[in-house]
Short mmCIF file of C-alpha atoms in Angstrom, two decimals:
data_model
loop_
_atom_site.label_atom_id
_atom_site.label_comp_id
_atom_site.label_asym_id
_atom_site.label_seq_id
_atom_site.Cartn_x
_atom_site.Cartn_y
_atom_site.Cartn_z
CA GLN K 179 -0.29 0.09 -0.22
CA VAL K 180 3.02 2.16 0.44
CA GLN K 181 6.42 1.82 -0.73
CA LEU K 182 9.28 3.33 0.62
CA VAL K 183 12.80 3.44 -1.08
CA GLU K 184 15.49 4.67 0.48
CA SER K 185 18.86 5.65 -1.75
CA GLY K 186 22.15 7.75 -1.31
CA GLY K 187 24.25 5.24 1.01
CA GLY K 188 27.89 4.35 0.33
CA LEU K 189 31.73 4.85 1.64
CA VAL K 190 32.66 7.91 2.87
CA GLN K 191 36.02 8.98 5.19
CA ALA K 192 35.28 10.21 8.59
CA GLY K 193 34.39 14.37 7.96
CA GLY K 194 32.72 13.86 4.65
CA SER K 195 28.99 14.33 4.01
CA LEU K 196 26.39 12.12 2.49
CA ARG K 197 22.59 12.45 1.52
CA LEU K 198 20.35 9.59 1.80
CA SER K 199 16.82 10.02 0.48
CA CYS K 200 14.01 8.63 1.34
CA ALA K 201 11.32 8.56 -2.18
CA VAL K 202 7.37 7.63 -1.11
CA SER K 203 4.84 6.00 -2.38
CA GLN K 204 2.17 8.11 -1.47
CA THR K 205 2.17 11.36 -0.75
CA ILE K 206 3.86 12.48 2.22
CA PHE K 207 1.48 15.59 3.19
CA SER K 208 -1.00 12.66 4.52
CA ILE K 209 1.36 11.22 6.83
CA ASN K 210 1.69 12.43 10.21
CA ALA K 211 5.45 11.51 10.09
CA ILE K 212 8.43 9.87 8.38
CA ASN K 213 11.48 8.30 10.22
CA TRP K 214 14.97 7.82 10.05
CA TYR K 215 16.49 4.64 11.89
CA ARG K 216 19.60 2.90 11.68
CA GLN K 217 20.82 -0.84 13.04
CA ALA K 218 24.38 -1.34 13.33
CA PRO K 219 25.45 -5.28 13.47
CA GLY K 220 24.97 -5.80 17.45
CA LYS K 221 22.98 -3.53 18.72
CA GLN K 222 19.17 -2.72 18.38
CA ARG K 223 17.82 -0.16 15.78
CA GLU K 224 17.91 3.48 16.75
CA LEU K 225 15.26 6.36 15.74
CA VAL K 226 17.71 8.92 13.82
CA ALA K 227 15.75 11.51 12.93
CA GLY K 228 11.87 12.58 12.30
CA ILE K 229 10.06 15.27 10.91
CA THR K 230 6.02 15.81 10.72
CA SER K 231 3.39 17.12 7.92
CA GLY K 232 3.60 20.44 9.67
CA GLY K 233 7.69 20.17 9.81
CA SER K 234 8.57 19.76 13.16
CA THR K 235 11.79 17.56 13.43
CA ASN K 236 13.54 15.61 16.10
CA TYR K 237 17.13 13.86 16.36
CA ALA K 238 19.10 11.80 18.39
CA ASP K 239 21.43 13.27 20.66
CA SER K 240 24.11 11.77 18.77
CA VAL K 241 23.11 12.84 15.54
CA LYS K 242 22.59 16.32 16.74
CA ASP K 243 24.32 19.48 14.78
CA ARG K 244 25.57 17.23 12.36
CA PHE K 245 22.19 15.46 10.71
CA THR K 246 19.60 17.28 8.73
CA ILE K 247 16.16 15.62 8.26
CA SER K 248 13.77 17.69 5.77
CA ARG K 249 11.51 16.84 3.03
CA ASP K 250 9.75 18.12 -0.21
CA ASN K 251 6.04 17.53 -0.58
CA ALA K 252 6.49 17.80 -4.18
CA LYS K 253 8.70 14.90 -4.96
CA ASN K 254 6.96 13.14 -1.96
CA THR K 255 10.78 12.50 -0.45
CA VAL K 256 12.21 12.70 2.51
CA TYR K 257 16.03 13.58 2.78
CA LEU K 258 19.02 12.68 5.69
CA GLN K 259 21.68 15.52 5.13
CA MET K 260 24.72 13.74 7.24
CA ASN K 261 27.21 15.99 7.62
CA SER K 262 30.30 15.38 10.21
CA LEU K 263 30.50 11.54 9.33
CA LYS K 264 31.87 9.21 12.25
CA PRO K 265 32.97 6.21 12.33
CA GLU K 266 30.12 4.69 15.01
CA ASP K 267 27.80 6.30 12.41
CA THR K 268 28.27 3.12 10.38
CA ALA K 269 24.61 1.16 10.20
CA VAL K 270 22.00 0.59 7.68
CA TYR K 271 19.88 3.08 6.98
CA TYR K 272 16.14 2.84 6.98
CA CYS K 273 12.78 5.61 6.53
CA LYS K 274 10.09 4.39 7.89
CA CYS K 275 6.44 5.96 8.34
CA ARG K 276 2.87 4.84 9.48
CA TYR K 277 -0.24 5.43 7.16
CA GLY K 278 -2.97 4.58 8.53
CA LEU K 279 -3.02 1.65 10.94
CA TYR K 280 0.22 0.44 9.31
CA ASP K 281 4.11 0.59 9.69
CA TYR K 282 5.92 0.52 6.56
CA TRP K 283 9.69 0.28 5.96
CA GLY K 284 11.76 0.76 3.21
CA GLN K 285 14.72 -1.69 2.24
CA GLY K 286 17.47 0.11 4.18
CA THR K 287 19.85 1.76 2.41
CA GLN K 288 24.38 1.14 4.17
CA VAL K 289 26.09 3.48 5.23
CA THR K 290 30.03 3.32 5.80
CA VAL K 291 32.33 5.79 7.63
CA SER K 292 36.01 4.39 7.65
CA SER K 293 38.29 6.67 9.96
#
């Protein structure tokens, strides 16, 4: 019913930047919130950032002042700009939304930060 496709991951050196994209098959105007999560090997999935339909944003303490979440309603796309990347940011990054009564997840995109 809702498909999310992440892109933009890759290998980057510490201190570098990446911009992740999450393309949504439904108009994101009607979705209350879209969130970015990440999961590193051996660790629990954690919330990285979120944005609501009203434009409110929130961030994990570990990424504040380095990551920025934004959206383009016309393109039905949510972005995660990641600057000053650290090796501990290495993880699979997922976007997720709730539409109606159900949660929908993207397939994930790998981000690897080398030191």
